[in-house]
GROMACS .gro file of C-alpha atoms in nm:
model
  385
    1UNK     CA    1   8.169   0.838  17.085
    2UNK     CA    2   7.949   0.540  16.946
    3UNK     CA    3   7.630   0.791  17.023
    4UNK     CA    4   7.805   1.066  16.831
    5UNK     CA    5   7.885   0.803  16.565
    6UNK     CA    6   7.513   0.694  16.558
    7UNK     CA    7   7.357   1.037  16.533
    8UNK     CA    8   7.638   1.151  16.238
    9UNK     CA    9   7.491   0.822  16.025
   10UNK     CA   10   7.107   0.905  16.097
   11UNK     CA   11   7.239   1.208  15.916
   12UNK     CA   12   7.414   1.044  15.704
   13UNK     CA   13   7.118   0.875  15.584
   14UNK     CA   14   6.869   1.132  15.577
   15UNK     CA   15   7.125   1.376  15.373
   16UNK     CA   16   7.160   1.064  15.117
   17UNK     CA   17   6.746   1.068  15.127
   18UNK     CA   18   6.717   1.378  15.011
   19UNK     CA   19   6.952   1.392  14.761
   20UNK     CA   20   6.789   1.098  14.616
   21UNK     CA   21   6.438   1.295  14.612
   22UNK     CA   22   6.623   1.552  14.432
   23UNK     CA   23   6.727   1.343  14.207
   24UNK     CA   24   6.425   1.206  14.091
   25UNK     CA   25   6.242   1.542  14.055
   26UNK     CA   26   6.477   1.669  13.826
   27UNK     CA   27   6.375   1.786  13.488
   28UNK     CA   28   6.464   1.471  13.263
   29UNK     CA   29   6.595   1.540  12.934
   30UNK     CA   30   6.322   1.588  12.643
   31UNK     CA   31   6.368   1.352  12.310
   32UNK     CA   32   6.275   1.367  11.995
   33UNK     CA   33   5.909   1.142  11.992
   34UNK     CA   34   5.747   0.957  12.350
   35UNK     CA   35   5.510   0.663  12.157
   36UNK     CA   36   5.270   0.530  12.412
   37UNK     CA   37   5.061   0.236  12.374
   38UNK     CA   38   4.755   0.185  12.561
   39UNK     CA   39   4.682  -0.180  12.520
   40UNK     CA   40   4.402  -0.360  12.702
   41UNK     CA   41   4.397  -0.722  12.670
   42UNK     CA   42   4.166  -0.897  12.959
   43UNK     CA   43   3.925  -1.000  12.715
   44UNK     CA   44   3.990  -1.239  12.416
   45UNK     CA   45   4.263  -1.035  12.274
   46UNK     CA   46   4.507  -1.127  12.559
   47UNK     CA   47   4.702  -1.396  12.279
   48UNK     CA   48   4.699  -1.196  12.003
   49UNK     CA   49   4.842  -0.825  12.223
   50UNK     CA   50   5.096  -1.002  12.390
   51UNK     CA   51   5.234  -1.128  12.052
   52UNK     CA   52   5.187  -0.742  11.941
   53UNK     CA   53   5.446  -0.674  12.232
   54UNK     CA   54   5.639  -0.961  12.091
   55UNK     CA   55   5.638  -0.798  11.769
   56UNK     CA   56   5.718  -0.467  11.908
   57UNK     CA   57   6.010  -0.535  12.069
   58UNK     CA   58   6.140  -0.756  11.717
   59UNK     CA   59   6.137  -0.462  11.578
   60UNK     CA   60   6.304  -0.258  11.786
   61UNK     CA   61   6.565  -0.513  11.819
   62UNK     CA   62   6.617  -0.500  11.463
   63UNK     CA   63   6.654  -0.108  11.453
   64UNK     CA   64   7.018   0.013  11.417
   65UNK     CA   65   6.918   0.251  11.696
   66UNK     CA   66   6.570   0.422  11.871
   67UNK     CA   67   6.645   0.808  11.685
   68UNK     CA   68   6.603   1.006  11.987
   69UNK     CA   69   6.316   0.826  12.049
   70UNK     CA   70   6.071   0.641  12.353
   71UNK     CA   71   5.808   0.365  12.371
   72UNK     CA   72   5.633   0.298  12.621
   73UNK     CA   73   5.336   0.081  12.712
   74UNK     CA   74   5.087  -0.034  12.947
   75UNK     CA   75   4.974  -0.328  12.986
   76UNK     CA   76   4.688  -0.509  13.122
   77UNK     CA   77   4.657  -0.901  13.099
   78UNK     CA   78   4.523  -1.183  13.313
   79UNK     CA   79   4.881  -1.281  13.428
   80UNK     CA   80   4.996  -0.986  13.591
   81UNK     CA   81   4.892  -0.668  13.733
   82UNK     CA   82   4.875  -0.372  13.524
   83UNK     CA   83   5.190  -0.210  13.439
   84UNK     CA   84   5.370   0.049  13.255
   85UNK     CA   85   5.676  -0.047  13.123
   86UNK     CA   86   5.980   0.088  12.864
   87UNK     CA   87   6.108  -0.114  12.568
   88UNK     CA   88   6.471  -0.026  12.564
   89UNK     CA   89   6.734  -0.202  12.302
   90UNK     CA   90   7.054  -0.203  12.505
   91UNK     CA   91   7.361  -0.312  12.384
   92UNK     CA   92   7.185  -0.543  12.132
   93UNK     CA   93   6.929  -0.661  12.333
   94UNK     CA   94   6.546  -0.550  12.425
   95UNK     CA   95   6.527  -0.481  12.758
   96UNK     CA   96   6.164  -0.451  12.950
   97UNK     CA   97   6.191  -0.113  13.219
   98UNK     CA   98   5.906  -0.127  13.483
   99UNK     CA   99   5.790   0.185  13.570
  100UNK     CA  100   5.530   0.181  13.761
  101UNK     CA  101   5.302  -0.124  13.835
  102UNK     CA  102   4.945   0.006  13.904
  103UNK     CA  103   4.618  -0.212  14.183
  104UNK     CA  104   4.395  -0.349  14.000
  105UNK     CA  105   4.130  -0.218  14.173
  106UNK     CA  106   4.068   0.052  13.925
  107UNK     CA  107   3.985  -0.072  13.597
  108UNK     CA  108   4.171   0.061  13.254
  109UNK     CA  109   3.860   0.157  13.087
  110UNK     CA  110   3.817   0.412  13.359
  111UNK     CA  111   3.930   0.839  13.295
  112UNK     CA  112   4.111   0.780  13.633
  113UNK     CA  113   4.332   0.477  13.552
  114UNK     CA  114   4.393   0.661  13.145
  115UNK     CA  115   4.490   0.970  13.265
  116UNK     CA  116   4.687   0.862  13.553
  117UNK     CA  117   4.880   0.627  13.328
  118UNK     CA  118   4.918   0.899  13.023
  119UNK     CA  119   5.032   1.160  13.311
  120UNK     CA  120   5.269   0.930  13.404
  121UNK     CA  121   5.424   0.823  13.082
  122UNK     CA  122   5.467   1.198  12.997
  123UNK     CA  123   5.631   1.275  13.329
  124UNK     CA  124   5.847   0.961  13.262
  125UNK     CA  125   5.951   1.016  12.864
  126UNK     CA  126   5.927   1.422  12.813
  127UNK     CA  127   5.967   1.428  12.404
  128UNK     CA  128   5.932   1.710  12.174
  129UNK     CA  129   5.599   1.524  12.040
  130UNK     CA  130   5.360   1.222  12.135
  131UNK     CA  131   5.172   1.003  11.971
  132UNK     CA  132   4.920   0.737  12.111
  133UNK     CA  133   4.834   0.411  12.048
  134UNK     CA  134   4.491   0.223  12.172
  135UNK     CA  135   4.477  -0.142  12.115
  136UNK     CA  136   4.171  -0.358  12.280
  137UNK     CA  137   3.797  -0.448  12.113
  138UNK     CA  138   3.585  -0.146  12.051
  139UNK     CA  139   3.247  -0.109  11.901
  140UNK     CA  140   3.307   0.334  11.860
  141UNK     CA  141   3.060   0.557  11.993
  142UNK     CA  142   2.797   0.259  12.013
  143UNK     CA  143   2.742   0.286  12.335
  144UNK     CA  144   2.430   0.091  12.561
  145UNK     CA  145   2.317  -0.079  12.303
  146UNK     CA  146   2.022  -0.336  12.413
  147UNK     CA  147   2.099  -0.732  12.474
  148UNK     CA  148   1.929  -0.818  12.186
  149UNK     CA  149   2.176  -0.622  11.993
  150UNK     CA  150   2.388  -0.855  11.820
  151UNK     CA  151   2.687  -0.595  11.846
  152UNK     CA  152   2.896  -0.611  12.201
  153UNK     CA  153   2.851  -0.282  12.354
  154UNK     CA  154   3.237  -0.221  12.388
  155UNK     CA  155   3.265   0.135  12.331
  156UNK     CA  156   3.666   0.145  12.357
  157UNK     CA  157   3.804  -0.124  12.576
  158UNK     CA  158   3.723  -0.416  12.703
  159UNK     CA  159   3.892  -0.473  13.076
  160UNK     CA  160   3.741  -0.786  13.253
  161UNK     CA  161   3.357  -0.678  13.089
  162UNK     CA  162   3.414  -0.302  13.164
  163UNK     CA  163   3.424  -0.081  12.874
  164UNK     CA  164   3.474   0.286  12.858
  165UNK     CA  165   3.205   0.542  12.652
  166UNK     CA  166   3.387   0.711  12.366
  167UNK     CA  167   3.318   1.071  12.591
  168UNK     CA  168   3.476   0.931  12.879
  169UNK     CA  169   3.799   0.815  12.598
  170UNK     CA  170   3.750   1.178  12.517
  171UNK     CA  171   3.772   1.353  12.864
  172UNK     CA  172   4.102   1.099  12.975
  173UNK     CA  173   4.298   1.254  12.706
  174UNK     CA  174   4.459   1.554  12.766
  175UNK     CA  175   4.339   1.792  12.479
  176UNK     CA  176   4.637   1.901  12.250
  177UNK     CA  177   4.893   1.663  12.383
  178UNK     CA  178   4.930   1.398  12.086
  179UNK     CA  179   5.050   1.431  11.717
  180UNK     CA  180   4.867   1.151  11.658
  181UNK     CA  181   4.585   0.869  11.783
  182UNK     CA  182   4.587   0.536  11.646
  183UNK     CA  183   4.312   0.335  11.715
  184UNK     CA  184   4.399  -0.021  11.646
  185UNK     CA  185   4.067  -0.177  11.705
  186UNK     CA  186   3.738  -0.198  11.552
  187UNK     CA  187   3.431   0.048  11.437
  188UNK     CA  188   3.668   0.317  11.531
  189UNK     CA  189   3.715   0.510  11.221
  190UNK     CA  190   3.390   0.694  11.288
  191UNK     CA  191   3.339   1.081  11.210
  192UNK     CA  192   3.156   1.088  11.550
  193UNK     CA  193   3.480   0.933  11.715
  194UNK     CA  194   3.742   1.132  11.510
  195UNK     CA  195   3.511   1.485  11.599
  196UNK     CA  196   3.520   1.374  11.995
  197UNK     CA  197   3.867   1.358  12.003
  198UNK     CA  198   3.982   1.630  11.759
  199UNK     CA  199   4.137   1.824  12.030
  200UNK     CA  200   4.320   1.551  12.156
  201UNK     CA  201   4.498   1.502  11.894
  202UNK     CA  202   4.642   1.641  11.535
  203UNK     CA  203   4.582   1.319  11.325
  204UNK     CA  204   4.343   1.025  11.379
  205UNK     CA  205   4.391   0.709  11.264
  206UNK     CA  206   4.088   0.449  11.248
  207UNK     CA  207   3.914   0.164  11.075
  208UNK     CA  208   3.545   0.175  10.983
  209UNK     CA  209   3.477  -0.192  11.035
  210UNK     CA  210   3.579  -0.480  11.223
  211UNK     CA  211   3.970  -0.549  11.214
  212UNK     CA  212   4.189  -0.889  11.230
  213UNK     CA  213   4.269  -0.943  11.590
  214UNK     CA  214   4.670  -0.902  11.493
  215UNK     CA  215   4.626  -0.520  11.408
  216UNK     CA  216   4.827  -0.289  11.279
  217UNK     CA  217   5.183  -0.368  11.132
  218UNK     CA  218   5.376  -0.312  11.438
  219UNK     CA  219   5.679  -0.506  11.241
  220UNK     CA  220   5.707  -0.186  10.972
  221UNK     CA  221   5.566   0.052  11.116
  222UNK     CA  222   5.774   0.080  11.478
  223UNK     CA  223   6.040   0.238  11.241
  224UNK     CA  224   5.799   0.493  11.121
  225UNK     CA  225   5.704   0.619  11.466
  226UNK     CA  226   6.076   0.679  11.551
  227UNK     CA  227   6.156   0.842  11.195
  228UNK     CA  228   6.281   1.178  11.155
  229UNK     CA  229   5.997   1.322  10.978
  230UNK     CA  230   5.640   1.088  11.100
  231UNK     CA  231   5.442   1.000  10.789
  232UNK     CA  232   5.159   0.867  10.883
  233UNK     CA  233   5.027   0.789  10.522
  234UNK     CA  234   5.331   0.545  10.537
  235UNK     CA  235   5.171   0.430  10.895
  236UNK     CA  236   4.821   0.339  10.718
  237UNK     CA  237   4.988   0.249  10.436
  238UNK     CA  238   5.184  -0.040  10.577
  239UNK     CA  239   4.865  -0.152  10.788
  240UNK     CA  240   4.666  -0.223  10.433
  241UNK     CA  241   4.948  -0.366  10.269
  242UNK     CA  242   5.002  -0.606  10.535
  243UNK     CA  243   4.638  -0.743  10.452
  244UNK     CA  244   4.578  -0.650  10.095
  245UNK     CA  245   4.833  -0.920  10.037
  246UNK     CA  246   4.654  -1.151  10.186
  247UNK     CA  247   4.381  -1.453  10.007
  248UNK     CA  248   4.073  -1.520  10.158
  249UNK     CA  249   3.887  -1.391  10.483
  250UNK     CA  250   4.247  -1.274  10.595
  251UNK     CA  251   4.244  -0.985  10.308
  252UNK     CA  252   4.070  -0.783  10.567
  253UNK     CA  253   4.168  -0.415  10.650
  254UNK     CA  254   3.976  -0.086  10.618
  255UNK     CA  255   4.156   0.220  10.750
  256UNK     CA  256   4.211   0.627  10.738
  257UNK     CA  257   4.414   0.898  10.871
  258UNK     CA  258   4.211   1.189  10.940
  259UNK     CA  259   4.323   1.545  10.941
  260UNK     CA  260   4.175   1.673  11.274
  261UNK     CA  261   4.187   2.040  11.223
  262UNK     CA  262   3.952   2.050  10.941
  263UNK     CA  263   3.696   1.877  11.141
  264UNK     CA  264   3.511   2.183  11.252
  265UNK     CA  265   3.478   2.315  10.933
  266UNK     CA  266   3.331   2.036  10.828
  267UNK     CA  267   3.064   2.013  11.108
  268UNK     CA  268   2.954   2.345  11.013
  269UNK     CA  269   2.903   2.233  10.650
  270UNK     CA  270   2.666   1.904  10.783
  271UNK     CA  271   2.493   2.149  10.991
  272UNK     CA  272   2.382   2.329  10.722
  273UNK     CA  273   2.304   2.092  10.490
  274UNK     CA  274   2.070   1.969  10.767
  275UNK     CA  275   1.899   2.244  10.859
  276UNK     CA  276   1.801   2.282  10.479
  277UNK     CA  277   1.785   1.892  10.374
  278UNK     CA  278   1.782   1.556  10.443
  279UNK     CA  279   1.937   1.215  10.335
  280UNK     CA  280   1.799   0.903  10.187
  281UNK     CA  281   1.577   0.696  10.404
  282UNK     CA  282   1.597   0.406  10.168
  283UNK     CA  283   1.917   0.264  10.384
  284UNK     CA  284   2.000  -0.025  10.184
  285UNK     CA  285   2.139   0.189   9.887
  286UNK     CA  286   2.424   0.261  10.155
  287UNK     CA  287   2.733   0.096  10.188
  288UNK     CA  288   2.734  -0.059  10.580
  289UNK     CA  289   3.025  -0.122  10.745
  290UNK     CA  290   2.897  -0.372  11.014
  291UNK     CA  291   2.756  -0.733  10.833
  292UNK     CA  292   2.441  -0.777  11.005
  293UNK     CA  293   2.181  -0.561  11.132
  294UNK     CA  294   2.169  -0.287  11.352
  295UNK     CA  295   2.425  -0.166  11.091
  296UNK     CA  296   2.454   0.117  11.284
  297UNK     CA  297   2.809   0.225  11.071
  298UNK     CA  298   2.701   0.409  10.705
  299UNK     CA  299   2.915   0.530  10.446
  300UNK     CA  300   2.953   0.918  10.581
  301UNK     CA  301   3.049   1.072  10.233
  302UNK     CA  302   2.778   0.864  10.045
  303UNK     CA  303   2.511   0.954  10.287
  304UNK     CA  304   2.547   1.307  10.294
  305UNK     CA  305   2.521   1.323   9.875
  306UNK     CA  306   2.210   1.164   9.914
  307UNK     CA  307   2.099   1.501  10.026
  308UNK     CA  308   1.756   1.669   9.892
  309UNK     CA  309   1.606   1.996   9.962
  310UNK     CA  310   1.304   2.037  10.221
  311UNK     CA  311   1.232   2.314  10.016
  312UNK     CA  312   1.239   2.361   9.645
  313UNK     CA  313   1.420   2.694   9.663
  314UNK     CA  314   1.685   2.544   9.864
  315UNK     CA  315   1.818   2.314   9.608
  316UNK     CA  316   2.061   2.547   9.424
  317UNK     CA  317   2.205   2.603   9.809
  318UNK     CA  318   2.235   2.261   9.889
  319UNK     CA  319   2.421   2.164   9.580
  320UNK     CA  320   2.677   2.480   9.659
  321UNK     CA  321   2.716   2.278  10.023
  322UNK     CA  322   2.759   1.957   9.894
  323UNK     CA  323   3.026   2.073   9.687
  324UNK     CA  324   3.194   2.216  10.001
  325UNK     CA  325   3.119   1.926  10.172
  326UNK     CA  326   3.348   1.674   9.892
  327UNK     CA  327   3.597   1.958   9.904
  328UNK     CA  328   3.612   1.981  10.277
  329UNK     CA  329   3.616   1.592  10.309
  330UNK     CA  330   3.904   1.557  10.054
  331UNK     CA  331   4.084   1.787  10.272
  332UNK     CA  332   4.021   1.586  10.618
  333UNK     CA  333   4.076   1.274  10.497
  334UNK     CA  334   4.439   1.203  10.372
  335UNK     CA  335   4.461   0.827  10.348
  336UNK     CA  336   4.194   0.611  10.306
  337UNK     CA  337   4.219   0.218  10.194
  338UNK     CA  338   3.992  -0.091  10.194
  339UNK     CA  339   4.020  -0.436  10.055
  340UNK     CA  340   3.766  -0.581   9.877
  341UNK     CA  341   3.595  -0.771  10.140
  342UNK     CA  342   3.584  -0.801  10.524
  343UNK     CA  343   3.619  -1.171  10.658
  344UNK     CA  344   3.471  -1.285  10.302
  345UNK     CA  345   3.159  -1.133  10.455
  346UNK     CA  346   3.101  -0.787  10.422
  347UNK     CA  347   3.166  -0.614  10.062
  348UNK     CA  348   3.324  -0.306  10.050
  349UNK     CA  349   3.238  -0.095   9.709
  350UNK     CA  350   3.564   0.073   9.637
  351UNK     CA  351   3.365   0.403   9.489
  352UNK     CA  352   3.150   0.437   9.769
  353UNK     CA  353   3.420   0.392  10.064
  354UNK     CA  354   3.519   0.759  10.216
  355UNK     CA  355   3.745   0.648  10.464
  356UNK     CA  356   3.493   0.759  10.748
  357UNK     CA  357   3.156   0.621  10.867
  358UNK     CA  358   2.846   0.846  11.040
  359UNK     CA  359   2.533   0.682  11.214
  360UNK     CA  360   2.202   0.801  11.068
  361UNK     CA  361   1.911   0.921  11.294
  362UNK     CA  362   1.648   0.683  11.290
  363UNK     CA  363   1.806   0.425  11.044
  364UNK     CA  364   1.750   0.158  11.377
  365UNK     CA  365   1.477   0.045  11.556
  366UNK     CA  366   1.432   0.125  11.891
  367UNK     CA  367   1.580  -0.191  12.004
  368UNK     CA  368   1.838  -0.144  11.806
  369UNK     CA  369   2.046   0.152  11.938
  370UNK     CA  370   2.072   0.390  12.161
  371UNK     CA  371   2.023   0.723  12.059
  372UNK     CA  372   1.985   0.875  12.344
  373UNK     CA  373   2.344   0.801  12.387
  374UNK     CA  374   2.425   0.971  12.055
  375UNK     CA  375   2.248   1.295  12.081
  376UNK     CA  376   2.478   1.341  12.393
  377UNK     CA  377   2.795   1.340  12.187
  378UNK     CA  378   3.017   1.671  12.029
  379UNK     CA  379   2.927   1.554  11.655
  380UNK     CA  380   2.522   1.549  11.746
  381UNK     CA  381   2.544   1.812  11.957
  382UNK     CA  382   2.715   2.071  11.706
  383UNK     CA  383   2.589   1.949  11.378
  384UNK     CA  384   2.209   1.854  11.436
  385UNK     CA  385   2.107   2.091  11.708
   0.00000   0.00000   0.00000
């Protein structure tokens, strides 16, 4: 009998097994928004990201309830392995969800470890819509750039010295997945950033200069991202106000939402306006958006109004694509704000600001930049060859 008994709970156990496996491969039930945030704080953000999880989870604690909604984040930090992890408010209080803890041997500025961890929060939080969040240094598509440079060579991310190239950002994204990409960190609000990840996601959201190291307004906007209707005017809105209220170095903030669709369109536009002229060379008239030199970060909409023909007879042409061009831009770019100054350092001229910045061929010495780095992303690649 006791070996019958035996056998009937190894059965036992193996039905309740798989069951269980069942269980957890079951379609889970889709919401209304999945937020994840992507924050990367090895470096010498790790204060100021864990108080933006602080802040998060305030907020949420405040909210009368989520709206249908999920947010999610992983995590990297020098006191604990990576992990991703739900904030849940439940029954008044925030609650911290592990869901997976990730080795360390793979480094978050890596396509592996992004796309393993945005495959997994998807899998995890099914919603209707997603939108994305990327928080760590960042220097935007300047990538290599030489020692003497006195720019860090971040790209996006910073995880113990290892950075990730803004194609590699690019390729760990699944294309036409997100509603919307915020990048809270710094140089980001690029055209050549927003036009290599245009079919990742709908909107981009970005700064053209160097940001404070607390970021966006997580307090306000956390009720934004779980809002019926997502208004992400409201999103950059409260990021600038947060600053623009500020006195001294601390009124700091530059920052746009870009429409992503109308970023083809536009590229055609620049590519013909440079097959048939060319901008100013005299690169001080431009507003920079980087204090000291290799500026590297140029006033995109300024620039390319600096345009003259090659050609004499091209001239009535080019003026009938610059005019596309401002209508084109005023159609991609939907929010745009700067304060007057950034750090008390760098002055931002309100009627030259467009919201988006370009880097300009040959504008660096050689030691500078590298452009061989450039010419290999989408922007280069469709608008100047």
């Amino acid at each position: 009998m006791n070996k019958f008994k035996n056998i009937a709970i190894i059965f036992g156990l193996f039905a309740l097994l798989f069951a269980s496996c069942i269980e957890k491969d079951e379609p889970k039930e889709e919401t209304r928004r999945t937020i994840i945030m992507y924050l990367i704080s090895t470096n010498s953000l790790s204060t100021s990201i864990a108080s933006d999880i602080t802040e998060i989870e305030e907020s949420i604690r405040l909210l009368n309830d989520m709206n249908n909604c999920r947010l999610l984040v992983y995590h990297v930090s020098y006191s604990k392995a990576p992990y991703l992890f739900e904030i849940k408010k439940v029954k008044g209080r925030i609650e911290r969800v592990t869901i997976k803890t990730y080795t360390d041997d793979v480094r978050s500025t890596t396509v592996e470890r992004m796309t393993e961890v945005i495959t997994d929060a998807i899998k995890t939080a099914p919603a209707k819509e997603y939108g994305l969040v990327l928080g760590s240094h960042a220097s935007g598509w300047a990538s290599s750039l030489v020692t003497r440079s006195n720019i860090t060579p971040r790209d996006f991310g910073e995880d113990y010295s290892n950075t990730m190239k803004l194609d590699e950002l690019a390729e760990a994204i699944p294309n036409n997945t997100f509603k919307f990409i915020y990048a809270d960190a710094c140089f980001m609000g690029g055209v050549e950033v927003a036009y290599e990840l245009k079919d990742d996601a709908k909107y981009f959201i970005g700064s053209t200069t160097e940001i404070p190291k607390d970021g966006m307004d997580y307090a306000n906007n956390i009720s934004c991202f779980f809002a019926d209707d997502l208004e992400l005017s409201i999103v950059c809105d409260n990021t600038y106000q947060k600053y623009n209220q500020k006195t001294g170095s601390a009124r700091t903030c530059t920052i746009s939402l870009i429409d992503c669709s109308m970023l083809n369109d536009l590229a055609l536009i620049c590519k013909s306006m440079n097959a048939i002229g060319e901008g100013t060379k005299d690169f001080s008239m431009l507003q920079v958006y980087k204090e000291s030199s290799p500026y590297l970060f140029y006033d995109f909409k300024q620039y390319y109004n600096t345009f003259d023909p090659k050609a004499d007879e091209d001239g009535a042409k080019l003026d009938a694509l610059k005019s596309e061009f401002n209508d084109m831009l005023n159609k991609t770019i939907l929010y745009k704000a700067a304060t007057p100054s950034i750090f008390n350092r760098l002055n931002i001229d309100s009627e030259k600001y467009s919201g988006l910045s370009t880097y300009v061929l040959g504008s660096t010495s050689p030691d500078g930049v590298n452009e061989n780095y450039y010419k290999t992303l989408s922007w280069y690649q469709h608008v100047f060859k």
